Coordinates of C-alpha atoms in Angstrom, one line a residue:
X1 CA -9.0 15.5 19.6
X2 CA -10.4 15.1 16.2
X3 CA -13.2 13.2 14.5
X4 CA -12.2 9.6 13.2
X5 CA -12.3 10.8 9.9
X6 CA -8.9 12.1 10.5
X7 CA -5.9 9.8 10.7
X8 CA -3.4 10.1 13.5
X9 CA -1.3 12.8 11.9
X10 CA -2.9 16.0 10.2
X11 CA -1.7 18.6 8.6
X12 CA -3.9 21.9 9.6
X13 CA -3.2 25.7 8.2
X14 CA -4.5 29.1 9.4
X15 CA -7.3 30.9 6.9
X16 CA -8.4 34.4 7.1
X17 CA -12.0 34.1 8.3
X18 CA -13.9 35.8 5.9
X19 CA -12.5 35.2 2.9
X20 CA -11.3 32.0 3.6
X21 CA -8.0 32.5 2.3
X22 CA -4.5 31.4 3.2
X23 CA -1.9 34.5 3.9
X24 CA 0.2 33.3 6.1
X25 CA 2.1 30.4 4.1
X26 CA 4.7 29.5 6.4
X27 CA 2.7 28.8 9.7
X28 CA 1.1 25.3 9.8
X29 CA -0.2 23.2 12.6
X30 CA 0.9 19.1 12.3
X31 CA -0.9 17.0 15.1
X32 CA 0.0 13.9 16.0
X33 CA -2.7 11.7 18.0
X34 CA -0.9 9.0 19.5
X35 CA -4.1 6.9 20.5
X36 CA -5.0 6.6 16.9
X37 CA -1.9 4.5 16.2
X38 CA -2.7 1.2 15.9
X39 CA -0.3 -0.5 13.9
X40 CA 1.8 -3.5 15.6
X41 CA 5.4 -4.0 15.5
X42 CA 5.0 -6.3 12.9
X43 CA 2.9 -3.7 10.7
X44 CA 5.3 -1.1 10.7
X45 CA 5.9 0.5 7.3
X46 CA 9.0 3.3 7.5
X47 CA 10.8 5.6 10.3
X48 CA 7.2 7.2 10.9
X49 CA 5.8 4.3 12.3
X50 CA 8.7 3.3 14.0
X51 CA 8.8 6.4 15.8
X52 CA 5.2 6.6 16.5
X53 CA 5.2 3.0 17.8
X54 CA 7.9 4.4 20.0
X55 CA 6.1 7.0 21.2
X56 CA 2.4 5.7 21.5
X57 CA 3.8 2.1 23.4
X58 CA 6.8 3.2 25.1
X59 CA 5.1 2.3 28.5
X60 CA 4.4 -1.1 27.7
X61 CA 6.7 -1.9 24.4
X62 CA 10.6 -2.0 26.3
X63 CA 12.1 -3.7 23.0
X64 CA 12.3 -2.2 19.6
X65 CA 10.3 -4.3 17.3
X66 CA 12.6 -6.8 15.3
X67 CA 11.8 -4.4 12.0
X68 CA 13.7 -1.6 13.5
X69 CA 17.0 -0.8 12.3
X70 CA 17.2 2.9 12.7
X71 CA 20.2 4.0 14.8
X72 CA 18.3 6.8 16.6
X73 CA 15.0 4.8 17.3
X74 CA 17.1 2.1 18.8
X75 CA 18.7 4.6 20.8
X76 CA 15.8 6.0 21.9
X77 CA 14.6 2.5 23.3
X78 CA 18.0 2.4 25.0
X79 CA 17.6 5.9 26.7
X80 CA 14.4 5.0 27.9
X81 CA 15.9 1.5 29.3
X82 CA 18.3 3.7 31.2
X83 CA 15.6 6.3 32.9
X84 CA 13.8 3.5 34.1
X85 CA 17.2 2.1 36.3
X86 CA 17.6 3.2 39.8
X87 CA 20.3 4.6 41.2
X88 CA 22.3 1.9 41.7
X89 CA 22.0 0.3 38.3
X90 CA 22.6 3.7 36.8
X91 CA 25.9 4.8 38.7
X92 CA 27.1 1.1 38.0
X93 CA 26.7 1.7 33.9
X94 CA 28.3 4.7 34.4
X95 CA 31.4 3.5 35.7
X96 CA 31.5 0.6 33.8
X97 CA 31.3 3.7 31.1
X98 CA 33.9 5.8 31.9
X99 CA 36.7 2.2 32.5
X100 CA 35.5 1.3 29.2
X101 CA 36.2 4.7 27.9
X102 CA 39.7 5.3 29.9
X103 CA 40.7 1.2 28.4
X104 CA 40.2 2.6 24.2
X105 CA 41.5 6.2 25.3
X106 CA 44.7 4.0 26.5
X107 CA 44.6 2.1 23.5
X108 CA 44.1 4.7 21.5
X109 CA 47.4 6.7 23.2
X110 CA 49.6 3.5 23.0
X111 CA 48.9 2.6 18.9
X112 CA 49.4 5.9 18.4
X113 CA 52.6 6.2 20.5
X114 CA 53.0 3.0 18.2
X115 CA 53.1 4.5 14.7
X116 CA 55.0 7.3 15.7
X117 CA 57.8 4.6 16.8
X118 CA 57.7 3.0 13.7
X119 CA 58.0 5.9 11.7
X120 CA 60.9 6.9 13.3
X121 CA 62.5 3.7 13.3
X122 CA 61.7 3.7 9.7
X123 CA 63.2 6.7 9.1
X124 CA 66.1 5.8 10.9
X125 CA 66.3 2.4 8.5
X126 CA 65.8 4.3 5.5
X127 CA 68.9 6.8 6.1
X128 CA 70.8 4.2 7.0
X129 CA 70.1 2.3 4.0
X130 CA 70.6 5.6 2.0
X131 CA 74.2 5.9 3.6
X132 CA 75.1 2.5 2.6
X133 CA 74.2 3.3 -0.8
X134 CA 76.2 6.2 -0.8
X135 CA 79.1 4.8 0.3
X136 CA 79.4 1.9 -2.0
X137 CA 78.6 4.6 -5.4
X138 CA 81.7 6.4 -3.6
X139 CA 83.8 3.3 -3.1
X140 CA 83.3 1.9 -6.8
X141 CA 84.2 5.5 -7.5
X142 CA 87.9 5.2 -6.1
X143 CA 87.3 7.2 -2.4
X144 CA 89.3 6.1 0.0
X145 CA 87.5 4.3 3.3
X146 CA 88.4 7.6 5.4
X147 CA 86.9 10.2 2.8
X148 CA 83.5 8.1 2.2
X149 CA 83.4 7.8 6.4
X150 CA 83.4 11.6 6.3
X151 CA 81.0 11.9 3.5
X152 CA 78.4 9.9 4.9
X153 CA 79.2 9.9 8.5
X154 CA 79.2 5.8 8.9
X155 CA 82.0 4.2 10.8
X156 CA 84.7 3.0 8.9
X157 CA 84.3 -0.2 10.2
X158 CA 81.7 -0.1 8.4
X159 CA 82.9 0.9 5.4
X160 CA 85.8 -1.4 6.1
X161 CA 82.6 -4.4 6.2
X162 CA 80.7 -3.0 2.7
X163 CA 84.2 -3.8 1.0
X164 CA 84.0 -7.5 1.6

C-alpha cells in the first residue's frame, strides 16, 4: 500500500490542503501492513509483534511462538485452533465443556454446602461449650443442679456429670 520507506505500521493525520495545517486533532489514520512483517517467532520484541505475528502467519503458524506468554494472544491461537475443527471435533469439546463445567459447578455446590455445615456444627460446639461454662461459674457459686439446668437449659444429667 505504501512505499518501503514506511514500516508496517504508520501513523497518518488529515491536513487542510492549502494551508497544510492540522485542525482536526482527534481523527488519525494507523495502518497496519501485514506483508511487511517479517520478524520470526524467535525475533519477537513485545505484545505488538506478538500480535502481528499472529495476524500476518495465522494461516501457516498454528502454535504460539515459545516467547509468547500473553493470555489473550494464546487465546487467540486457541480460538483459531477451534474454527478450524469440524463438526464433529467441535460438538465433542463442547460436551466435554459443559461435563467439565456441571463436575466444578457440583463441586463448587458441595464445599460450599460443606462450610455451611461446619459452621453450624461449630456454632452448635461453641454454645455448647459456653453452657458448660456457665454451669460450672453457677455450680461453684452454690446453685443447685435443678436451677443451673433451667438457667442454661442442659440436662441435669449433665450437670449431675460436670460435678464429678
Amino acid at each position: 500500500m505504501f512505499g518501503d520507506n514506511i514500516g508496517c505500521i504508520s501513523y497518518h493525520t488529515t491536513r487542510e490542503e492549502k494551508t497544510n495545517e492540522r485542525h482536526l486533532f482527534a481523527l488519525s489514520y494507523v495502518f497496519v501492513e501485514l506483508m511487511k512483517f517479517q520478524k520470526e517467532g524467535d525475533e519477537l520484541n513485545g505484545i505488538e509483534d506478538e500480535w502481528l505475528f499472529f495476524l500476518s502467519r495465522s494461516e501457516e503458524v498454528k502454535e504460539p511462538p515459545m516467547c509468547t506468554k500473553d493470555e489473550h494472544i494464546l487465546e487467540a491461537y486457541k480460538e483459531l485452533e477451534r474454527f478450524n475443527w469440524s463438526d464433529e471435533s467441535y460438538d465433542a469439546y463442547v460436551r466435554a465443556r459443559l461435563l467439565l463445567d456441571g463436575q466444578e459447578y457440583t463441586i463448587d455446590e458441595a464445599r460450599q454446602e460443606g462450610i455451611e455445615k461446619g459452621k453450624a456444627e461449630g456454632i452448635a460446639i461453641g454454645t455448647e461449650k459456653g453452657k458448660m461454662e456457665i454451669a460450672v461459674k453457677l455450680l461453684k457459686k452454690g446453685m443447685s443442679i435443678s436451677e443451673v439446668s433451667a438457667v442454661t437449659g442442659l440436662p441435669e444429667s449433665v450437670i449431675s456429670a460436670i460435678l464429678r
